[in-house]
Coordinates of C-alpha atoms and ligand atoms in Angstrom, one line a residue:
X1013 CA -3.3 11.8 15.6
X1014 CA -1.8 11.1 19.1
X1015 CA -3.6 7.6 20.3
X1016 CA -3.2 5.7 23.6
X1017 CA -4.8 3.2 25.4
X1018 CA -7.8 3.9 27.9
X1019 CA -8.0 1.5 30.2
X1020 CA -10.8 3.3 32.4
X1021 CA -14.1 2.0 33.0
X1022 CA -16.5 2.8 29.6
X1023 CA -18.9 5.2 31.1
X1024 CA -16.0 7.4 32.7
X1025 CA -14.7 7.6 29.3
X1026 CA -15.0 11.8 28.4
X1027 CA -14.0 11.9 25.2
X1028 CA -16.3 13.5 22.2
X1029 CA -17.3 10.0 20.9
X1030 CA -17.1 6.2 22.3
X1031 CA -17.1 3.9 19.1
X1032 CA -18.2 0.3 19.0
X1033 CA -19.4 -2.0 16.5
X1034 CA -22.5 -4.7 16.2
X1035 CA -23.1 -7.6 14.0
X1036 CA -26.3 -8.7 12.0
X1037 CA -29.2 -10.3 13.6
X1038 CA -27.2 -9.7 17.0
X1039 CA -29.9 -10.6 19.5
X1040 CA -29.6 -9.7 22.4
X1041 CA -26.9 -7.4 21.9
X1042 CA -23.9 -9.1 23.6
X1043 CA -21.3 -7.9 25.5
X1044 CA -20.6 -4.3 25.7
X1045 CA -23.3 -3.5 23.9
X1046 CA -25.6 -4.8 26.8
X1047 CA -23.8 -3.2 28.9
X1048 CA -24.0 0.4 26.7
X1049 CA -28.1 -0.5 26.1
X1050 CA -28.5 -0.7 30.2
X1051 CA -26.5 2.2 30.8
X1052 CA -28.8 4.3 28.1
X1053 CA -32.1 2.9 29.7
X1054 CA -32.1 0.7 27.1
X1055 CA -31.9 3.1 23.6
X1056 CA -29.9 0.7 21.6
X1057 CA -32.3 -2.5 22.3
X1058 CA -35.5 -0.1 21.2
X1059 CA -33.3 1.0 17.7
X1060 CA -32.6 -2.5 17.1
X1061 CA -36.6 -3.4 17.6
X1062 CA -37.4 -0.6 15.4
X1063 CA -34.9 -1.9 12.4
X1064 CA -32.6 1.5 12.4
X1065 CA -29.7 -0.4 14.7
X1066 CA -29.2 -3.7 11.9
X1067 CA -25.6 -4.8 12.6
X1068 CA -25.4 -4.5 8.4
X1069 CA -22.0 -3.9 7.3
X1070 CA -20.7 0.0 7.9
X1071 CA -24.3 1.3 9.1
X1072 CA -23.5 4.1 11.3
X1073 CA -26.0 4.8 14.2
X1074 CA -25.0 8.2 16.2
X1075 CA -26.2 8.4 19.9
X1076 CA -25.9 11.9 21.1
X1077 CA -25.5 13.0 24.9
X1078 CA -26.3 9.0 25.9
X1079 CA -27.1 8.8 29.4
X1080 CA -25.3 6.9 32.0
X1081 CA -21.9 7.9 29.6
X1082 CA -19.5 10.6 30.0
X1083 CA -18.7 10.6 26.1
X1084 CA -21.0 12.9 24.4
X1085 CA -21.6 10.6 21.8
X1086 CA -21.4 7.0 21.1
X1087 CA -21.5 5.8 17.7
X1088 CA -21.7 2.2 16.5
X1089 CA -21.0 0.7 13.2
X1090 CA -22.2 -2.4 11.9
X1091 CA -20.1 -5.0 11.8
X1092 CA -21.6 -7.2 9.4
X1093 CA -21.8 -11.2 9.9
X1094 CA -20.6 -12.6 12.8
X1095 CA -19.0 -15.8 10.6
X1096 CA -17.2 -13.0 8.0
X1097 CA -15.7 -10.8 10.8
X1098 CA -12.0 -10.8 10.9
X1099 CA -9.1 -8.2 11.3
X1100 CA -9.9 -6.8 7.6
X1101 CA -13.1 -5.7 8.8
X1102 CA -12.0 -4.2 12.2
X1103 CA -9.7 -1.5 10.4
X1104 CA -12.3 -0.5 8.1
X1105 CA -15.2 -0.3 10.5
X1106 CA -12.3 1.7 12.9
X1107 CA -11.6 3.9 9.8
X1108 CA -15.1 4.1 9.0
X1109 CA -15.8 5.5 12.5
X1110 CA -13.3 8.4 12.0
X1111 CA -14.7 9.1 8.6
X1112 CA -18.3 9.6 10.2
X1113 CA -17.1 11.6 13.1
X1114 CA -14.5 13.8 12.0
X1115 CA -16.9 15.3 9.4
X1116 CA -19.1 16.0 12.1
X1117 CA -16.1 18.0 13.5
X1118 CA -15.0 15.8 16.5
X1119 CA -11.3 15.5 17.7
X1120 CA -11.3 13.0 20.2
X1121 CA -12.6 9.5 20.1
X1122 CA -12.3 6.7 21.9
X1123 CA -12.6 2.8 19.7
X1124 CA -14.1 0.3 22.1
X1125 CA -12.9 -3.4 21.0
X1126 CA -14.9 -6.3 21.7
X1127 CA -14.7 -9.1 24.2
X1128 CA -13.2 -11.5 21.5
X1129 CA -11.0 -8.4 19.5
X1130 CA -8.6 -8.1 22.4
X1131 CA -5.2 -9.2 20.3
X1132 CA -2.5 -7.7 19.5
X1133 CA -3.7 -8.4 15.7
X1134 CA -6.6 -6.6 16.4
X1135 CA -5.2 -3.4 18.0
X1136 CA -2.9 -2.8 15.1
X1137 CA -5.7 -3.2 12.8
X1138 CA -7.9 -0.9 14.5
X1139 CA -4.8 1.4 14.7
X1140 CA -3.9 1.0 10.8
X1141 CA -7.8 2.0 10.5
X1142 CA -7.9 5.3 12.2
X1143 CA -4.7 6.7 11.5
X1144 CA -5.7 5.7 7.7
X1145 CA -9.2 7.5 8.1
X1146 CA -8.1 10.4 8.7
X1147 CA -5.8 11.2 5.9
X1148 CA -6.9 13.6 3.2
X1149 CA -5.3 14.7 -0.3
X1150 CA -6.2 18.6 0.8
X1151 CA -2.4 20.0 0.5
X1152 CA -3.0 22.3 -2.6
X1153 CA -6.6 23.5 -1.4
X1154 CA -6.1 27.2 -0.4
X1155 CA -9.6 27.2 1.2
X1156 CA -9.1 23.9 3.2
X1157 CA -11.0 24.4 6.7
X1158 CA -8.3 24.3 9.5
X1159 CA -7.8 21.1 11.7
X1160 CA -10.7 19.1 10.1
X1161 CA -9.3 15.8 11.7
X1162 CA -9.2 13.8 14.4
X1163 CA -6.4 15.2 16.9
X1164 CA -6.8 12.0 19.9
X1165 CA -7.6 8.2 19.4
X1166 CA -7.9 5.9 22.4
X1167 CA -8.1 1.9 22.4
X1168 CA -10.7 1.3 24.9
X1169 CA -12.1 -1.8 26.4
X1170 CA -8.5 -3.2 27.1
X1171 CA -7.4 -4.5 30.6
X1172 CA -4.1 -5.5 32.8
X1173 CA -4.1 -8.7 31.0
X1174 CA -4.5 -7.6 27.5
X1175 CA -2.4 -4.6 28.1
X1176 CA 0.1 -5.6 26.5
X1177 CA -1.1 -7.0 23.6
X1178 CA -3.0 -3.6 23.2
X1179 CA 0.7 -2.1 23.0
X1180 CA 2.6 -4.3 21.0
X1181 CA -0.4 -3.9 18.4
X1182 CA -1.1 -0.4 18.4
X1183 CA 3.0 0.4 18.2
X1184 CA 3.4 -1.4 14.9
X1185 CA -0.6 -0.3 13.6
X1186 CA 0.8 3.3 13.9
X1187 CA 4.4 2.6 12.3
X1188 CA 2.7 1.0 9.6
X1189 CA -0.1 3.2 8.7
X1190 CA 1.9 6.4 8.8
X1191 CA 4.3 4.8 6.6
X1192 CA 1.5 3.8 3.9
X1193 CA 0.2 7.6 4.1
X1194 CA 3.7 8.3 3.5
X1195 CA 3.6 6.2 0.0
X1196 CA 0.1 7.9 -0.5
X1197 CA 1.5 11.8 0.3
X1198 CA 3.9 10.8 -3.2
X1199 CA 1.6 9.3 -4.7
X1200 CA -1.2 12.2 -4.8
X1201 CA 1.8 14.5 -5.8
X1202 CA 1.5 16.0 -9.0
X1203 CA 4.5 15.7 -11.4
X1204 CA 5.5 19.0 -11.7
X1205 CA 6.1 19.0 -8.2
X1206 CA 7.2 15.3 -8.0
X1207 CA 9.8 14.7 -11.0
X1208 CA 12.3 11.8 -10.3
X1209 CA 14.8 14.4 -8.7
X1210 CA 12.2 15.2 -6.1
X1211 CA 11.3 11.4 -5.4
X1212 CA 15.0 10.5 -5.0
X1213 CA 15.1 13.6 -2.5
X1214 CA 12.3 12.9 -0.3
X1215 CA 13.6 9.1 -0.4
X1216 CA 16.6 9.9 0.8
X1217 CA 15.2 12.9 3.6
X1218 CA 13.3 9.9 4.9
X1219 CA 16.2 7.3 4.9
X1220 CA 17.7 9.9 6.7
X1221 CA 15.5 10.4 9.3
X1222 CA 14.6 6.8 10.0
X1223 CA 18.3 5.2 9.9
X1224 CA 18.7 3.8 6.9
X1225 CA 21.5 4.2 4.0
X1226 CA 20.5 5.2 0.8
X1227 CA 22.7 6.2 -2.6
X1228 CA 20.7 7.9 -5.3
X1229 CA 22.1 7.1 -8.5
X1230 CA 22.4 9.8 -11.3
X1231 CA 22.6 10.0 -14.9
X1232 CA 26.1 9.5 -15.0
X1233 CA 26.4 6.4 -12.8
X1234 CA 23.2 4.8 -15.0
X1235 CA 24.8 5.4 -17.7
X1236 CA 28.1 3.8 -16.5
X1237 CA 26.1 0.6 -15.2
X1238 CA 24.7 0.1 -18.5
X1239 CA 21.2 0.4 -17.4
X1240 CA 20.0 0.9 -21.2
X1241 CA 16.4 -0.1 -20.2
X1242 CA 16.1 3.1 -17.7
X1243 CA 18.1 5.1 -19.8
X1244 CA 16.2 4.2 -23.1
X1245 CA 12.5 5.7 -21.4
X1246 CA 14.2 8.5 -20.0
X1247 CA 15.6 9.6 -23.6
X1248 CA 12.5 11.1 -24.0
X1249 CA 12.5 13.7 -21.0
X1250 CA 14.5 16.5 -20.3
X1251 CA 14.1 15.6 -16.7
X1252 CA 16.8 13.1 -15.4
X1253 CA 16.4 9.7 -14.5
X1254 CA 17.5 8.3 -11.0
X1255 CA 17.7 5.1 -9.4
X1256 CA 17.1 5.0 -5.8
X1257 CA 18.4 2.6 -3.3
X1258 CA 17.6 2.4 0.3
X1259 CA 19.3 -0.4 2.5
X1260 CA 18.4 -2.0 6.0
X1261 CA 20.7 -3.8 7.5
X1262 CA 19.8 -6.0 10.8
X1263 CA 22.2 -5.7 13.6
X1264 CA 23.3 -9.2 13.9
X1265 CA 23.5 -11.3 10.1
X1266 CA 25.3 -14.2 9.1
X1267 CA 26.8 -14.0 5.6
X1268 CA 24.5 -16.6 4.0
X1269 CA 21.7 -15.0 5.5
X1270 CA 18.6 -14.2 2.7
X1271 CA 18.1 -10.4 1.5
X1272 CA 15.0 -9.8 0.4
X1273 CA 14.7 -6.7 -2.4
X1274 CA 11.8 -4.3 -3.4
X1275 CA 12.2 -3.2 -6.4
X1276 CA 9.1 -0.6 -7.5
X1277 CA 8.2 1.1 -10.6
X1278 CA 8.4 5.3 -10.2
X1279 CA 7.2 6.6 -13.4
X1280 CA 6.8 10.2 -12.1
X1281 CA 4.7 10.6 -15.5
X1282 CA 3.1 8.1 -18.1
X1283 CA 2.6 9.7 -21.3
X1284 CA 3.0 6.8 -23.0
X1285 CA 6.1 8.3 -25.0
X1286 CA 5.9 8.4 -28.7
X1287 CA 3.2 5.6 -28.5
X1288 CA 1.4 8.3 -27.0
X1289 CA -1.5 7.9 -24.3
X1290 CA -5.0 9.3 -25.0
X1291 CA -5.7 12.8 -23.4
X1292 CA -8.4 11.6 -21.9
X1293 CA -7.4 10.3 -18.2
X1294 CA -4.3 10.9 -18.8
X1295 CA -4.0 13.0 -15.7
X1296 CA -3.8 9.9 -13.7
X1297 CA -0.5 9.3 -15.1
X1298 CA 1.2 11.0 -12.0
X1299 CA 0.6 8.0 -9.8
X1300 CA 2.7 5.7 -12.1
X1301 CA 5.1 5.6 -8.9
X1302 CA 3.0 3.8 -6.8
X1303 CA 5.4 0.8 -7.4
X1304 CA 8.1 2.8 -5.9
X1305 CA 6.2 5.1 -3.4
X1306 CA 5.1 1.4 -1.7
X1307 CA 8.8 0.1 -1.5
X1308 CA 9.9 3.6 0.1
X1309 CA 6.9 3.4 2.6
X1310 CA 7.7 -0.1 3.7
X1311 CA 10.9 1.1 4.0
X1312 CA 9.9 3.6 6.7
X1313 CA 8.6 1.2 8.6
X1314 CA 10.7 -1.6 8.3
X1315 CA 13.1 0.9 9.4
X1316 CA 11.6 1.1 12.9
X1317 CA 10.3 -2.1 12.8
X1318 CA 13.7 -3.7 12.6
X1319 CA 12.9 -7.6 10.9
X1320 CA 15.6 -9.8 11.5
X1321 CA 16.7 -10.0 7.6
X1322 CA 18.4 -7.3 5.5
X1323 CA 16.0 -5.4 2.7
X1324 CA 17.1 -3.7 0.1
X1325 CA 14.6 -1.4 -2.0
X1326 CA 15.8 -0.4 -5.6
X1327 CA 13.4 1.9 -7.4
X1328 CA 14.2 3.4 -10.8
X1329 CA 12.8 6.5 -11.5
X1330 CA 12.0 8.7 -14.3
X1331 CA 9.2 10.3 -16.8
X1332 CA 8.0 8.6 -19.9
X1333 CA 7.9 11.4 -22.2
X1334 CA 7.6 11.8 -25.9
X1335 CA 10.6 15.1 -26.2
X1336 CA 12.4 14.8 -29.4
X1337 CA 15.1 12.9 -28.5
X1338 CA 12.9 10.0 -27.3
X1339 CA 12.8 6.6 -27.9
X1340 CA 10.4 5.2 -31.3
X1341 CA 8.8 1.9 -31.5
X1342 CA 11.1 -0.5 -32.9
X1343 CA 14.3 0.8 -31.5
X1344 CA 16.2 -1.7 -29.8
X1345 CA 17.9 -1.3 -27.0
X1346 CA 20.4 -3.2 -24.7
X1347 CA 19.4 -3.9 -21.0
X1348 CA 22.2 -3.9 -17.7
X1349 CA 21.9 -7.7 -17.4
X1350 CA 23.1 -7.6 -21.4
X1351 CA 19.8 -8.8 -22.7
X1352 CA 18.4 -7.1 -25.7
X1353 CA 15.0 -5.5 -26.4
X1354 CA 12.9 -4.3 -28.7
X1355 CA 11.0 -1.6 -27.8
X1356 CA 7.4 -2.2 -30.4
X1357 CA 5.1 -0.2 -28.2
X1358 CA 7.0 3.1 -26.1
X1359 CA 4.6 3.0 -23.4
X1360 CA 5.2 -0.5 -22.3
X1361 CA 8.0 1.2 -20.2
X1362 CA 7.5 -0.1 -17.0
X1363 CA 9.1 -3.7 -17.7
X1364 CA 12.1 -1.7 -19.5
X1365 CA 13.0 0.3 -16.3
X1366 CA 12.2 -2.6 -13.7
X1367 CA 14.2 -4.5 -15.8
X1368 CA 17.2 -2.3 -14.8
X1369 CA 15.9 -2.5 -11.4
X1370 CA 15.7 -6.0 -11.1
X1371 CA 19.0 -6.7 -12.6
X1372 CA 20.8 -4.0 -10.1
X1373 CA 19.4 -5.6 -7.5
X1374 CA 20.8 -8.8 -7.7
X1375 CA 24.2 -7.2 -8.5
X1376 CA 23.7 -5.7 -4.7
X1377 CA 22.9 -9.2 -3.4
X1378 CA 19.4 -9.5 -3.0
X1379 CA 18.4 -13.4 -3.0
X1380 CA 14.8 -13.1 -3.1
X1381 CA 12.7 -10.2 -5.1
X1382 CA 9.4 -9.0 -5.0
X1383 CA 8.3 -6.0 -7.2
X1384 CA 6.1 -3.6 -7.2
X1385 CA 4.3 -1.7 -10.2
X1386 CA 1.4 0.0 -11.9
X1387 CA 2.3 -2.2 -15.3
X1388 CA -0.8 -2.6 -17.2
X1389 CA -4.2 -1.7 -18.1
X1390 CA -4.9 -5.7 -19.0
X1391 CA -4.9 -6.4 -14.9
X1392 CA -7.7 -4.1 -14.7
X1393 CA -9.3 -5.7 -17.2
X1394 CA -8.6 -9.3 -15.0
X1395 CA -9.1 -7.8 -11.4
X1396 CA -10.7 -4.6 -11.7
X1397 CA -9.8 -2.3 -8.6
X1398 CA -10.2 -4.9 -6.1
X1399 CA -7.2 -7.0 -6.3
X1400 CA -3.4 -6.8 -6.6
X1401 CA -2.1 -9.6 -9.6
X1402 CA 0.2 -11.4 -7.9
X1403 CA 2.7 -13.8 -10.2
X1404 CA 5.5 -16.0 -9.1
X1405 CA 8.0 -18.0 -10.0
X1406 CA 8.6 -19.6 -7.0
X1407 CA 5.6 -21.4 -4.6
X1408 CA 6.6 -21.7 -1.4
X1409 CA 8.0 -17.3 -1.8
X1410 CA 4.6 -16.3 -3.3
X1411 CA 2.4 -18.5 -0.5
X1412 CA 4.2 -16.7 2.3
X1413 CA 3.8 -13.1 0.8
X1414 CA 0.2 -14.0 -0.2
X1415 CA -0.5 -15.2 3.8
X1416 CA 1.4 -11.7 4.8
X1417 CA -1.6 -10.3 2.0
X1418 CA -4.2 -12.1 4.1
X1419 CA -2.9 -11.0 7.3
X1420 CA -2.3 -7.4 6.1
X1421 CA -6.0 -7.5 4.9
X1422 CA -4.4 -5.9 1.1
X1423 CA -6.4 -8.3 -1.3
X1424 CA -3.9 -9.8 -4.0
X1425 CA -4.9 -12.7 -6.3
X1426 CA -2.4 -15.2 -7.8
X1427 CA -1.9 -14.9 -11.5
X1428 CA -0.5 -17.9 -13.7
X1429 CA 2.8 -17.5 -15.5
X1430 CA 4.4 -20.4 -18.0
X1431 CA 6.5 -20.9 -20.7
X1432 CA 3.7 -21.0 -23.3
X1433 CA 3.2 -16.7 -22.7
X1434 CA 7.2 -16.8 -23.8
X1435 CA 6.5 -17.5 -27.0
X1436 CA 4.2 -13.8 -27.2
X1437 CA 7.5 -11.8 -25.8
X1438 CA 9.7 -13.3 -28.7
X1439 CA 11.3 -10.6 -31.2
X1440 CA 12.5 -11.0 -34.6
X1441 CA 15.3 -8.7 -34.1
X1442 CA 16.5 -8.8 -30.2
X1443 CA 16.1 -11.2 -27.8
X1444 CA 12.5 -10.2 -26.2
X1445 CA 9.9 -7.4 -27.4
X1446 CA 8.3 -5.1 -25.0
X1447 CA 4.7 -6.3 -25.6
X1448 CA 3.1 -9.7 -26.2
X1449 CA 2.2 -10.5 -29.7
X1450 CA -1.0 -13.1 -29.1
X1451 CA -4.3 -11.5 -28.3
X1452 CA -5.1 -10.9 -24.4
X1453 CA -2.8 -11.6 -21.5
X1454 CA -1.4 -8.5 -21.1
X1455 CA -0.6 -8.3 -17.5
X1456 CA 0.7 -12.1 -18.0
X1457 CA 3.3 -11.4 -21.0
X1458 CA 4.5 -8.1 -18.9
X1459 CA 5.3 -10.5 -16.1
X1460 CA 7.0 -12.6 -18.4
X1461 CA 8.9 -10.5 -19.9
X1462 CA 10.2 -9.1 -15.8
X1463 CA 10.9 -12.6 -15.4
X1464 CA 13.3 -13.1 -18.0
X1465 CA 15.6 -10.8 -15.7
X1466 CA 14.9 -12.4 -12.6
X1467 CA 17.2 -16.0 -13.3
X1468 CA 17.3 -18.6 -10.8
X1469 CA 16.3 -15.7 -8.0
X1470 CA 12.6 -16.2 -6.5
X1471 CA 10.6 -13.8 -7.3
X1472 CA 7.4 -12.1 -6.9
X1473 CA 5.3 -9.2 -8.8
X1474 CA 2.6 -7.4 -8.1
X1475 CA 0.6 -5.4 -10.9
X1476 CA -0.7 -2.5 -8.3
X1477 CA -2.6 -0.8 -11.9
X1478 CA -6.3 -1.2 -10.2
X1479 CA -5.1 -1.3 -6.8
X1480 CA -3.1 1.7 -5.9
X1481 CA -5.5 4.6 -7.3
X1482 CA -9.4 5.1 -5.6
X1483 CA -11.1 7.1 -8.0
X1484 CA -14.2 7.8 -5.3
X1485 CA -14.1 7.9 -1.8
X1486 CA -14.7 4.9 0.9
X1487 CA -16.4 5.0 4.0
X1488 CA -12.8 4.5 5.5
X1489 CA -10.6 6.0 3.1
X1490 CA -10.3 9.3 0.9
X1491 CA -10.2 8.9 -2.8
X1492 CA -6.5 9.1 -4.8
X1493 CA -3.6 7.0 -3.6
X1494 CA -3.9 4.0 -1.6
X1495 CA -0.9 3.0 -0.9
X1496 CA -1.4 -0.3 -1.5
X1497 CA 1.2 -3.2 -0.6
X1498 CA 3.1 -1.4 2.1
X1499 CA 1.3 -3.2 4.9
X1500 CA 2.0 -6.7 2.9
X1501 CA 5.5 -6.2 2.4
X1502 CA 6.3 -5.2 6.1
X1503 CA 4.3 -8.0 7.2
X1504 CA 6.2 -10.4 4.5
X1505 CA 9.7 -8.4 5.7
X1506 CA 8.9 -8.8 9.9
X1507 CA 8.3 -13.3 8.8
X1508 CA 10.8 -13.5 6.3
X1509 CA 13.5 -12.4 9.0
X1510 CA 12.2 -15.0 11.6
X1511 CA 15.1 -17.8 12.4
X1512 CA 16.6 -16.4 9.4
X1513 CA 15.6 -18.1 7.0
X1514 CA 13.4 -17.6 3.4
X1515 CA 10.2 -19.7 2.5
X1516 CA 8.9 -21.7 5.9
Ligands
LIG2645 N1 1.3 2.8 -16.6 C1 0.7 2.0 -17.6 C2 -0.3 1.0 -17.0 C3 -1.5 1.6 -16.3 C4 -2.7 1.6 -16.9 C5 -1.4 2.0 -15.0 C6 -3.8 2.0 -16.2 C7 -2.5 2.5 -14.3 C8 -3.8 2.5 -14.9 C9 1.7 1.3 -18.4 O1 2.9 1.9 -18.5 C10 1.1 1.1 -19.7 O2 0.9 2.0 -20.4 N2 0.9 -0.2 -20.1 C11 0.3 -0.5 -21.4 C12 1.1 -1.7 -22.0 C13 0.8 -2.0 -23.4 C14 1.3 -0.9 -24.3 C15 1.4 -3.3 -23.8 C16 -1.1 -0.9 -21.2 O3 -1.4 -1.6 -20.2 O4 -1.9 -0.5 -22.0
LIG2646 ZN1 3.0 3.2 -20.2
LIG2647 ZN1 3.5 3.2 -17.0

């Protein structure tokens, strides 16, 4: 989707749709929208009198041929309450728009901001929402019906003195959003087509393209690190394991200077192992990558967004499968960082590579760490599909990342970790099990058991388990992978480079 900024005067605007937006209980219509009802004769103040035109969150009221405009339609979404409205709402009512319109087989639309939505916050939002929109998970569909998408996006309703807000926030919007469809292109891929190989290959075509170094580690070199926790899941698979690692380095950094590292979880495949999975769902199991696909996304971007601090991503990759050479409950195994752990349930084997992950990453320097992961079915259980479990160690680190959630408008909800969940991880043969032995807490004794790798080094998780799949379609968004945490993580990366320095 090609999009610019349209600076001409609303009714010249000839594009197949104008978009706007209006909130409950908005009497008279204000701004724009007085001007719209005055050039239609007044159409929108009779809708509003007759209760179709409410303002209620994502109604969608389609004008077609309005007079006085040169679009052939204009379309306005509600925006909801006035008091409620923030950039959040902006890129779904933007996305929403497309949604609406590109079914209806329109290509070019133009996304009239209000008076007060003239900042650069605001364009990118309205950019993350229509490039979003108009994603769909149609690549194996033989029968798919030829450019049904939006081809041309303008922001309208800008002028010479928000001009260049307009820019600066529709350059990062499109950066950004294309780099989460990125991490949603893997994670819709089905494993056959996406086994760790592959992942490591399109990671590194990517790096490629967009700058950065990356060194995929194989079998041999895993092996040679000691990474027994990676090694240990992918046992069970003929398919080999890889750990992927994609560095950006800032132009200008002093040697004391804080790296921040993503490390994600990229199970190509969850069976579960020998503590095998039910059959039922257990399709789903391709988007165990998320974790990883998020890292590589922000990646992308971070790449062209160019944040002041070095980032490092480190995703280990392989299937959890239950071959014959596989890992069995109660095996113990020793991890890179030396620790070791017993293995009481196979498909807890997210923590065990992640583990790997985490300690690699501070071998390579990283000073501050956030991962990334679909790890449990217990954070559904706390969050549902809303939001991303967020647990941390350190609270001035997990404040800023959960303001760059707020201004990235990607829910996440801070989950408690102490020392009295240590006591569940404890194993009567190793140092630490794989599963908590008290009842409940799941996605609390997983993070505890991560954080016994971390050290001294601040660090963040995020359980993505509810987050990163949509089983149904939204008004602004296509069903299957979300991509979830790439905006927060560039927004985290772009602050966390400022002056230089950490937690502010
Ligand atoms: N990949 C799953 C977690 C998951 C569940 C992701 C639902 C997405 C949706 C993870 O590897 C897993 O199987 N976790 C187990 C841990 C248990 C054995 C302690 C779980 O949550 O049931
Ligand atoms: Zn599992
Ligand atoms: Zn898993």
């Amino acid at each position: 989707m090609e999009i610019t900024i349209d600076m001409r005067a609303l009714a010249n605007i000839d594009m197949d749709a104008l978009v706007t937006y209006a909130f409950e209980q908005e009497k008279p219509l204000g701004g724009i929208l007085a001007a719209f009802d005055e050039a239609t004769g007044g159409a929108l103040s009779k809708l509003a009198a007759s209760g179709e035109l409410t303002g209620k969150m994502l109604e969608t009221t389609l004008l077609y041929y309005p007079q006085g405009l040169a679009a052939q339609r204009l379309l306005i979404v509600g925006a909801g309450k006035k008091e409620k409205f923030g950039t959040a709402e902006l890129r779904r009512l933007a996305g929403t728009a497309v949604r609406t319109l590109k079914s209806r087989q329109v290509k070019r639309v133009a996304f009239v901001s209000r008076e007060e939505d003239r900042s650069a916050a605001a364009a990118q939002a309205i950019t993350e929402g229509l490039i979003l929109a108009n994603f769909d998970s149609d690549k194996y569909k033989t029968d798919k019906k030829p450019g049904n998408e939006i081809t041309a996006a303008a922001l309208a309703g800008w002028d010479e003195s928000s001009r260049a807000e307009a820019d600066r926030g529709l350059a990062r919007g499109r950066v950004v959003a294309e780099s989460q469809n990125f991490a949603r292109s893997l994670g819709n891929e089905p494993s056959n087509l996406l086994t760790p190989r592959m992942l490591a290959d399109r990671a590194a075509a990517m790096a490629r393209e967009a700058g950065l170094a990356v060194e995929v580690l194989e079998e041999k070199r895993i092996a040679e690190l000691k990474m027994g926790a990676l090694l240990s899941v992918a046992q069970g698979s003929v398919e080999p394991p890889r750990m992927i690692v994609i560095t950006y380095t800032p132009e200008t950094s002093n040697s004391g200077a804080p790296v921040l590292g993503l490390v994600g979880k990229a199970i190509t495949f969850d069976t579960g192992g020998i503590s095998i999975k039910p059959a039922n769902d257990m399709e789903k199991m391709k988007y165990d990558m998320c974790g990883g696909a998020a890292m590589i996304g922000a990646m992308r971007a971070i790449a062209a967004l160019r944040p002041s601090c070095k980032v490092i991503a480190v995703v280990p990759s392989t299937e959890n499968m239950p071959g014959g050479r596989a890992q069995k409950p109660g095996d113990v195994q020793i991890s890179m960082a030396g620790k070791s752990i017993e293995v009481i349930n196979t498909d807890a084997e997210g923590r065990l590579i992640l583990a790997d992950g985490i300690a690699y990453a501070k071998q390579l320097g990283c000073t501050h760490l956030v991962d990334a992961a679909t790890l449990t079915g217990a954070i559904v259980v706390a969050l549902s599909n809303v939001n991303v479990g967020v647990f941390g160690s350190d609270q001035a680190f997990t404040d800023q990342l959960l303001a760059s959630s707020k201004a990235a408008g990607e829910k996440m909800w801070p989950m408690p970790i102490d020392d009295d969940y240590r006591e569940m991880i404890k194993s009567g043969i190793a140092d630490i099990q794989n599963v908590g032995s008290g009842k409940g807490g799941g996605a609390i004794t997983a993070a505890m058991f991560l954080r016994e790798f971390t050290g001294d080094t601040p660090w963040i998780h995020l359980d993505i388990a509810g987050t990163a799949w949509q089983d149904d379609v939204k008004p602004w968004s296509a069903k299957g992978a979300t991509g979830v945490g790439v905006r927060t993580l560039v927004d985290l990366a772009m602050k966390f480079g400022a002056n230089g320095s950490a937690a502010k």
